[in-house]
Every structure is written in C-alpha cells, then in structure tokens.
Amino acid sequence: MDKATTNGNGQLVTDKQTRHKSVFVETYGCQMNEYDSEIVREILRRNDFTLAESVDSAGVILLNTCAIREGAHDKIRSRIGELRHIKKQNKGTILGVLGCMAQNLKKELLEDNTGVDLIAGPDSYKALPVMIDRVHNTGEREFKLTLSEYETYADVFPTNRHGTNAWIAVMRGCDNYCTFCVVPMTRGRERSRDPYNVIEEVKQLTGHGFKQVTLLGQNVNSYKFKGFDFAKLITAVSRIDGIERIRFTSPHPKDFPESLLEVVATNPKACKHIHLPLQAGSNRVLDAMNRTYTREYFVELAERMRALIPGLVLTTDVIVGFPTETEDEFQETLAVMHEVKFDSAFMFKYSERKETMASRTMPDDISDEIKTDRIVRLVDQQRQISYQRNQLHLGDTFNVMVEGYGKKPKQLLGRNDGNKIVVFPDTGAKPGDFVNVKIEEVTPNTLIGVAV
Ligand code: 5AD
Ligand code: SF4
C-alpha cells in the first residue's frame, strides 16, 4: 500500500502521488543553462515540487540540454539511453528534455522509442508544472517549443544558489545570425531585462553574501533597455553595496563602444577580463561566417583594449575547419592568434548545425582529419602563448577571491581579477574571502603562489 503523507497545502497524498512531485534537473552546456536550470528549479519549487538528490530518487528527470556542437547532442543522446533503463526500473518516472537540443531536435526526441515524455524549449519553463502534471495524469507526451520575443523570467529570481559567483542573465537570444551558430534558432530573438529588475536580483544576491556576479547573455554587450545600455548597467550594478566584482560573458566584438571600454577601464569593480570571440583570422572566412568585422578591426580593437585597460586579460573562441577554409586561411587564424596573444582560448572544430545558414548553403567540406590537424596546431601554439603570458605574472601580487580547494592537499584555489586560476598553500581562508597572493611559479593554465 502507498505510504500517506501531507503536501505543502496540508492535503493527504500517497507516495505514488508525491513521487511525480520530486524532480532532478541535470545541466549540460553553457552558464546560461546553469542559470536556467536554477530558474526551472525555482519555478517548480513555487509549484509544490521538491528537489530530488539523484536521478534514482526522482519521479521526474529533466535534462537541460545544449545544441552548440554535435558532441553535445551525442552526450545527451547517450544519457537519454541510460535513463531509459532507470525508467524501466522505476516505473512511472517522467523524463523531460529542456533547452537548446529540445528546441533543435524536437522531431527526433518525439519519436516513439526515445523514452522522452516531455520536451520544453528555453522560453517555455513556466509551463513545466502543468506539463508534468498532465504527463502524470494522462500518460500522454507533452511538448512546448514556442519561442517568445518577451520572456526574460524577470519575475523568477533563483533562490538556491551555490558557490562564490552568481550568474545572472541580463539579456537572452541573439539576432546576429553567425552562419555557423544554432543559437538564434534555439533561443530566439534578442531581448533585455529591465535594469531595475536586474538590480533587484543583484541586491537579493548580495543579501545572501555574494560578492561577485557574472552578467550573462548570448550577446551580452548588445544589452539595451529603452536607451539604458550595457555600460550603464555595469555602472548601476557596481553601485550596489556588497558587490566587489562584476564579470560578463559573452560579448560580440561589434558592440564595444568607447563608453563600455571606459567603464571596464575605470570602474574598480569591473573585472579586467574581456572574452573577445575571434572565430577566424581570415577576412573571407569572417565574412562567410557573417561576423560583420574584419581581422584589422579585431586586432585594432584588441590593441585599443590593452592600451586603455592596463593588466587586461583577453581570451577568445576560435573555430577551425569552417566550410571552404583553406590551409592559407587557417594560417591567418594562427597569425592573428600569434599577434594578439590571448591569455587563453577555447578552440573548436566546426560542427554543422541543423537550420543554420552555413548548413543550408555550404557543404561541411573540410574532413575531420584536416580539422583535427588544424586544431592540434592551434592548441599547441596557444599553449605556448598562454605560458608566455602567465610568465609575465611571475613576481606579481594579485588579490584572489577564494573559491575552494585545489587539487593538491592543503591548497586553496581562487581567481584573480583577470579570471586566472591561482593556487596557494591553505591559509584557512574560506570561499568568498579575498587573499593577496604573490606568484612564484606558472603553468599555461595556472598561477601558483603564496599568500603575502
Ligand atoms: N561549430 C563549432 N563551434 C561552434 N561555436 C558555435 N557554433 C559552433 C559550431 N557550429 C563556438 C563559437 C562560439 C562558442 C560558444 O562555440 O566559437 O563562440
Ligand atoms: Fe551564435 Fe554569433 Fe549569436 Fe554568438 S553572436 S550566439 S556565435 S549567432
């Protein structure tokens, strides 16, 4: 017989009824998805759902998914396969797919044997409580994939955050249509949140002890709300008591007016780190990618940033093997990376995405062998550059915000203002504390020092 308990409203319910109110959310992909998963948890919590500790104890398993490259899809497909077994053991378990893959692969996910009971796109999370109840009551599949021009979840502040940094989405969607990118299709049109609402959320976060926020958006520096732009938003957030560090990601090189560079340069709370996605070094490829800037514009912007912002840490994203990219054009990517000397870089092999302009008009004609050869050479060059950049820090002292423990025993790990990882012997400092650390040794990815 089912065990009987009472729910949040004091009504008598049985285990069978409560089980589908217990949810586990698993996240794949970018920071925006991490933030969105918190939004989903908050929406469900407000609707009498509880959060399960693991997939085994959950009545509802939700995968918040990514579509940016095929690798992400493959990983999630195999996870769905594993969860089908759990569904067989725990009869009645509901499996849902949320986020970008749901939006991108709706047909595949709704096929008969996938085991997926519900799919919901990034603008449909407020419907989840009703969708889950319906699946539970009818056994029918549910899907909601309409993209909205307005949904910003401004009325849902996640309350259960962990760690030392709080992510906060200030804008959603993207109108740039880079030809390789699936994001405009999966996340829809650009929209920005009211700055007062962002400030309210940051105030709530500082009330919970957060000292650092990272402002998030698919194209974060195109943030605009009735004439209130991104530079103004950073300034407004920096005036909130308790905020000590403001980071942002990911910007587009086309949206860096002088006023924004000036805020990053002069506002002590704006971190001296800019992630500036290059994508490619050849003007022909940049044009085919619809990036709307040239190699010359990019290099000049990076130089201007470094001149205006002493100590600036510059990082980037690059794609190799975009359709029709020649060896000489790849060499141009190597050359720009060599010229700009990024502190670090995320480097990717081109992955054709459904519904993008590139997939419709350009065959994926660079073999995987060539893509691999190019990425190996690029990673190798970047490793040396990252090492050289880090060597310049030998003897520097940085104010480090502690995040937790390092890999070695009795070692703390934190980040400096430029977002570089710093490890040092344990001083007893706690996560969120600031410690001055003098750098004595470096690797391409880490600064190693002692507290001073
Ligand atoms: N193939 C490979 N990399 C991609 N990115 C975006 N779309 C693709 C794709 N189709 C990379 C870009 C972007 C980062 C988040 O992911 O470099 O900046
Ligand atoms: Fe994708 Fe380009 Fe928009 Fe970034 S700016 S999310 S790469 S379309």
PDB file of C-alpha atoms in Angstrom, residues 170-335:
ATOM      1  CA  VAL A 170      20.511  40.185 -18.313  1.00  0.00           C
ATOM      2  CA  MET A 171      19.594  39.515 -21.922  1.00  0.00           C
ATOM      3  CA  ARG A 172      18.530  36.461 -23.909  1.00  0.00           C
ATOM      4  CA  GLY A 173      18.610  35.351 -27.506  1.00  0.00           C
ATOM      5  CA  CYS A 174      20.708  36.562 -30.391  1.00  0.00           C
ATOM      6  CA  ASP A 175      19.971  38.496 -33.584  1.00  0.00           C
ATOM      7  CA  ASN A 176      23.438  38.224 -35.125  1.00  0.00           C
ATOM      8  CA  TYR A 177      22.954  35.052 -37.153  1.00  0.00           C
ATOM      9  CA  CYS A 178      26.567  33.998 -37.424  1.00  0.00           C
ATOM     10  CA  THR A 179      26.172  31.410 -40.164  1.00  0.00           C
ATOM     11  CA  PHE A 180      27.631  28.522 -38.086  1.00  0.00           C
ATOM     12  CA  CYS A 181      25.590  29.135 -34.958  1.00  0.00           C
ATOM     13  CA  VAL A 182      22.368  27.456 -33.888  1.00  0.00           C
ATOM     14  CA  VAL A 183      21.661  29.854 -31.005  1.00  0.00           C
ATOM     15  CA  PRO A 184      19.375  32.286 -32.876  1.00  0.00           C
ATOM     16  CA  MET A 185      17.264  29.235 -33.825  1.00  0.00           C
ATOM     17  CA  THR A 186      17.194  27.641 -30.377  1.00  0.00           C
ATOM     18  CA  ARG A 187      16.986  30.725 -28.178  1.00  0.00           C
ATOM     19  CA  GLY A 188      15.201  33.152 -30.434  1.00  0.00           C
ATOM     20  CA  ARG A 189      15.289  36.914 -30.668  1.00  0.00           C
ATOM     21  CA  GLU A 190      17.334  39.253 -28.521  1.00  0.00           C
ATOM     22  CA  ARG A 191      15.590  40.791 -25.518  1.00  0.00           C
ATOM     23  CA  SER A 192      16.948  42.632 -22.485  1.00  0.00           C
ATOM     24  CA  ARG A 193      15.724  42.748 -18.905  1.00  0.00           C
ATOM     25  CA  ASP A 194      14.636  45.944 -17.198  1.00  0.00           C
ATOM     26  CA  PRO A 195      17.743  47.260 -15.344  1.00  0.00           C
ATOM     27  CA  TYR A 196      15.706  47.864 -12.166  1.00  0.00           C
ATOM     28  CA  ASN A 197      14.806  44.198 -12.159  1.00  0.00           C
ATOM     29  CA  VAL A 198      18.450  43.153 -12.644  1.00  0.00           C
ATOM     30  CA  ILE A 199      19.454  45.438  -9.764  1.00  0.00           C
ATOM     31  CA  GLU A 200      16.759  43.943  -7.557  1.00  0.00           C
ATOM     32  CA  GLU A 201      18.105  40.437  -8.238  1.00  0.00           C
ATOM     33  CA  VAL A 202      21.710  41.515  -7.553  1.00  0.00           C
ATOM     34  CA  LYS A 203      20.598  43.132  -4.265  1.00  0.00           C
ATOM     35  CA  GLN A 204      18.973  39.871  -3.257  1.00  0.00           C
ATOM     36  CA  LEU A 205      22.240  38.081  -4.088  1.00  0.00           C
ATOM     37  CA  THR A 206      24.384  40.446  -2.017  1.00  0.00           C
ATOM     38  CA  GLY A 207      21.878  39.880   0.785  1.00  0.00           C
ATOM     39  CA  HIS A 208      22.853  36.202   0.588  1.00  0.00           C
ATOM     40  CA  GLY A 209      26.562  37.081   0.765  1.00  0.00           C
ATOM     41  CA  PHE A 210      27.535  37.016  -2.931  1.00  0.00           C
ATOM     42  CA  LYS A 211      30.334  39.464  -3.764  1.00  0.00           C
ATOM     43  CA  GLN A 212      30.709  38.578  -7.433  1.00  0.00           C
ATOM     44  CA  VAL A 213      28.162  38.481 -10.236  1.00  0.00           C
ATOM     45  CA  THR A 214      28.633  37.475 -13.851  1.00  0.00           C
ATOM     46  CA  LEU A 215      26.217  39.217 -16.202  1.00  0.00           C
ATOM     47  CA  LEU A 216      25.171  36.739 -18.850  1.00  0.00           C
ATOM     48  CA  GLY A 217      23.790  36.963 -22.351  1.00  0.00           C
ATOM     49  CA  GLN A 218      24.268  35.267 -25.707  1.00  0.00           C
ATOM     50  CA  ASN A 219      25.400  38.678 -26.913  1.00  0.00           C
ATOM     51  CA  VAL A 220      25.674  40.417 -23.585  1.00  0.00           C
ATOM     52  CA  ASN A 221      27.107  43.752 -24.689  1.00  0.00           C
ATOM     53  CA  SER A 222      24.219  44.412 -27.042  1.00  0.00           C
ATOM     54  CA  TYR A 223      22.117  44.734 -23.842  1.00  0.00           C
ATOM     55  CA  LYS A 224      19.748  47.681 -24.236  1.00  0.00           C
ATOM     56  CA  PHE A 225      16.604  48.571 -22.357  1.00  0.00           C
ATOM     57  CA  LYS A 226      14.925  51.803 -23.519  1.00  0.00           C
ATOM     58  CA  GLY A 227      18.241  53.595 -24.102  1.00  0.00           C
ATOM     59  CA  PHE A 228      19.889  52.088 -20.985  1.00  0.00           C
ATOM     60  CA  ASP A 229      22.946  50.315 -22.394  1.00  0.00           C
ATOM     61  CA  PHE A 230      25.423  47.738 -21.112  1.00  0.00           C
ATOM     62  CA  ALA A 231      27.988  50.315 -19.873  1.00  0.00           C
ATOM     63  CA  LYS A 232      25.229  51.920 -17.779  1.00  0.00           C
ATOM     64  CA  LEU A 233      24.140  48.532 -16.475  1.00  0.00           C
ATOM     65  CA  ILE A 234      27.655  47.691 -15.239  1.00  0.00           C
ATOM     66  CA  THR A 235      27.869  51.103 -13.561  1.00  0.00           C
ATOM     67  CA  ALA A 236      24.478  50.630 -11.884  1.00  0.00           C
ATOM     68  CA  VAL A 237      25.378  47.138 -10.629  1.00  0.00           C
ATOM     69  CA  SER A 238      28.733  48.410  -9.310  1.00  0.00           C
ATOM     70  CA  ARG A 239      26.892  50.880  -7.064  1.00  0.00           C
ATOM     71  CA  ILE A 240      25.190  48.074  -5.141  1.00  0.00           C
ATOM     72  CA  ASP A 241      26.638  47.642  -1.640  1.00  0.00           C
ATOM     73  CA  GLY A 242      28.366  44.291  -1.215  1.00  0.00           C
ATOM     74  CA  ILE A 243      29.279  43.812  -4.898  1.00  0.00           C
ATOM     75  CA  GLU A 244      33.044  43.655  -5.313  1.00  0.00           C
ATOM     76  CA  ARG A 245      33.498  42.054  -8.717  1.00  0.00           C
ATOM     77  CA  ILE A 246      31.455  42.207 -11.916  1.00  0.00           C
ATOM     78  CA  ARG A 247      32.192  39.922 -14.835  1.00  0.00           C
ATOM     79  CA  PHE A 248      30.313  39.463 -18.102  1.00  0.00           C
ATOM     80  CA  THR A 249      30.101  36.916 -20.910  1.00  0.00           C
ATOM     81  CA  SER A 250      29.828  36.534 -23.878  1.00  0.00           C
ATOM     82  CA  PRO A 251      30.254  39.767 -25.784  1.00  0.00           C
ATOM     83  CA  HIS A 252      30.486  40.346 -29.547  1.00  0.00           C
ATOM     84  CA  PRO A 253      33.378  42.430 -30.911  1.00  0.00           C
ATOM     85  CA  LYS A 254      30.965  44.684 -32.811  1.00  0.00           C
ATOM     86  CA  ASP A 255      29.353  46.044 -29.612  1.00  0.00           C
ATOM     87  CA  PHE A 256      32.233  47.742 -27.768  1.00  0.00           C
ATOM     88  CA  PRO A 257      31.517  51.474 -27.784  1.00  0.00           C
ATOM     89  CA  GLU A 258      34.096  53.750 -26.105  1.00  0.00           C
ATOM     90  CA  SER A 259      31.760  54.169 -23.107  1.00  0.00           C
ATOM     91  CA  LEU A 260      31.904  50.413 -22.369  1.00  0.00           C
ATOM     92  CA  LEU A 261      35.704  50.253 -22.649  1.00  0.00           C
ATOM     93  CA  GLU A 262      35.892  53.262 -20.339  1.00  0.00           C
ATOM     94  CA  VAL A 263      33.706  51.582 -17.697  1.00  0.00           C
ATOM     95  CA  VAL A 264      35.832  48.423 -17.764  1.00  0.00           C
ATOM     96  CA  ALA A 265      38.984  50.576 -17.604  1.00  0.00           C
ATOM     97  CA  THR A 266      37.923  52.897 -14.791  1.00  0.00           C
ATOM     98  CA  ASN A 267      35.369  51.088 -12.638  1.00  0.00           C
ATOM     99  CA  PRO A 268      37.339  49.199  -9.975  1.00  0.00           C
ATOM    100  CA  LYS A 269      34.579  46.597  -9.626  1.00  0.00           C
ATOM    101  CA  ALA A 270      34.528  45.783 -13.368  1.00  0.00           C
ATOM    102  CA  CYS A 271      36.958  42.891 -13.767  1.00  0.00           C
ATOM    103  CA  LYS A 272      39.844  43.426 -16.145  1.00  0.00           C
ATOM    104  CA  HIS A 273      38.979  40.422 -18.274  1.00  0.00           C
ATOM    105  CA  ILE A 274      37.334  40.522 -21.670  1.00  0.00           C
ATOM    106  CA  HIS A 275      36.347  37.418 -23.586  1.00  0.00           C
ATOM    107  CA  LEU A 276      36.530  38.528 -27.223  1.00  0.00           C
ATOM    108  CA  PRO A 277      35.492  35.784 -29.653  1.00  0.00           C
ATOM    109  CA  LEU A 278      37.623  35.943 -32.808  1.00  0.00           C
ATOM    110  CA  GLN A 279      36.215  32.815 -34.568  1.00  0.00           C
ATOM    111  CA  ALA A 280      38.558  33.134 -37.581  1.00  0.00           C
ATOM    112  CA  GLY A 281      41.538  35.163 -38.791  1.00  0.00           C
ATOM    113  CA  SER A 282      40.751  35.402 -42.492  1.00  0.00           C
ATOM    114  CA  ASN A 283      38.527  38.187 -43.781  1.00  0.00           C
ATOM    115  CA  ARG A 284      36.938  35.896 -46.353  1.00  0.00           C
ATOM    116  CA  VAL A 285      36.017  33.336 -43.680  1.00  0.00           C
ATOM    117  CA  LEU A 286      34.840  36.037 -41.254  1.00  0.00           C
ATOM    118  CA  ASP A 287      32.561  37.325 -43.993  1.00  0.00           C
ATOM    119  CA  ALA A 288      31.260  33.817 -44.754  1.00  0.00           C
ATOM    120  CA  MET A 289      30.593  33.450 -41.016  1.00  0.00           C
ATOM    121  CA  ASN A 290      28.686  36.778 -41.062  1.00  0.00           C
ATOM    122  CA  ARG A 291      30.783  38.070 -38.157  1.00  0.00           C
ATOM    123  CA  THR A 292      30.478  41.665 -39.504  1.00  0.00           C
ATOM    124  CA  TYR A 293      34.074  42.677 -38.664  1.00  0.00           C
ATOM    125  CA  THR A 294      37.442  42.280 -40.334  1.00  0.00           C
ATOM    126  CA  ARG A 295      40.691  40.922 -38.999  1.00  0.00           C
ATOM    127  CA  GLU A 296      42.065  44.505 -38.985  1.00  0.00           C
ATOM    128  CA  TYR A 297      39.109  45.807 -36.934  1.00  0.00           C
ATOM    129  CA  PHE A 298      39.502  42.964 -34.436  1.00  0.00           C
ATOM    130  CA  VAL A 299      43.255  43.411 -33.955  1.00  0.00           C
ATOM    131  CA  GLU A 300      42.852  47.167 -33.596  1.00  0.00           C
ATOM    132  CA  LEU A 301      40.063  46.671 -31.014  1.00  0.00           C
ATOM    133  CA  ALA A 302      42.192  44.219 -29.008  1.00  0.00           C
ATOM    134  CA  GLU A 303      45.129  46.663 -29.067  1.00  0.00           C
ATOM    135  CA  ARG A 304      42.905  49.553 -28.001  1.00  0.00           C
ATOM    136  CA  MET A 305      41.519  47.457 -25.136  1.00  0.00           C
ATOM    137  CA  ARG A 306      45.016  46.561 -23.908  1.00  0.00           C
ATOM    138  CA  ALA A 307      46.161  50.202 -24.166  1.00  0.00           C
ATOM    139  CA  LEU A 308      43.132  51.509 -22.263  1.00  0.00           C
ATOM    140  CA  ILE A 309      42.936  48.773 -19.636  1.00  0.00           C
ATOM    141  CA  PRO A 310      46.302  48.006 -18.024  1.00  0.00           C
ATOM    142  CA  GLY A 311      46.665  44.369 -16.989  1.00  0.00           C
ATOM    143  CA  LEU A 312      43.717  43.300 -19.159  1.00  0.00           C
ATOM    144  CA  VAL A 313      43.281  39.552 -19.619  1.00  0.00           C
ATOM    145  CA  LEU A 314      41.984  38.769 -23.121  1.00  0.00           C
ATOM    146  CA  THR A 315      40.501  35.393 -24.010  1.00  0.00           C
ATOM    147  CA  THR A 316      38.752  34.142 -27.131  1.00  0.00           C
ATOM    148  CA  ASP A 317      36.804  31.473 -29.045  1.00  0.00           C
ATOM    149  CA  VAL A 318      38.019  30.138 -32.398  1.00  0.00           C
ATOM    150  CA  ILE A 319      36.593  27.676 -34.924  1.00  0.00           C
ATOM    151  CA  VAL A 320      38.758  25.665 -37.341  1.00  0.00           C
ATOM    152  CA  GLY A 321      37.558  23.914 -40.467  1.00  0.00           C
ATOM    153  CA  PHE A 322      34.645  26.193 -41.321  1.00  0.00           C
ATOM    154  CA  PRO A 323      33.346  25.166 -44.787  1.00  0.00           C
ATOM    155  CA  THR A 324      35.797  26.064 -47.569  1.00  0.00           C
ATOM    156  CA  GLU A 325      38.523  27.244 -45.124  1.00  0.00           C
ATOM    157  CA  THR A 326      41.874  26.740 -46.896  1.00  0.00           C
ATOM    158  CA  GLU A 327      45.227  25.985 -45.274  1.00  0.00           C
ATOM    159  CA  ASP A 328      46.333  29.573 -46.009  1.00  0.00           C
ATOM    160  CA  GLU A 329      43.192  30.917 -44.343  1.00  0.00           C
ATOM    161  CA  PHE A 330      43.799  28.716 -41.316  1.00  0.00           C
ATOM    162  CA  GLN A 331      47.342  30.131 -41.237  1.00  0.00           C
ATOM    163  CA  GLU A 332      45.736  33.572 -40.931  1.00  0.00           C
ATOM    164  CA  THR A 333      43.940  32.386 -37.788  1.00  0.00           C
ATOM    165  CA  LEU A 334      47.291  31.198 -36.416  1.00  0.00           C
ATOM    166  CA  ALA A 335      48.804  34.577 -37.325  1.00  0.00           C
TER     167      ALA A 335
END
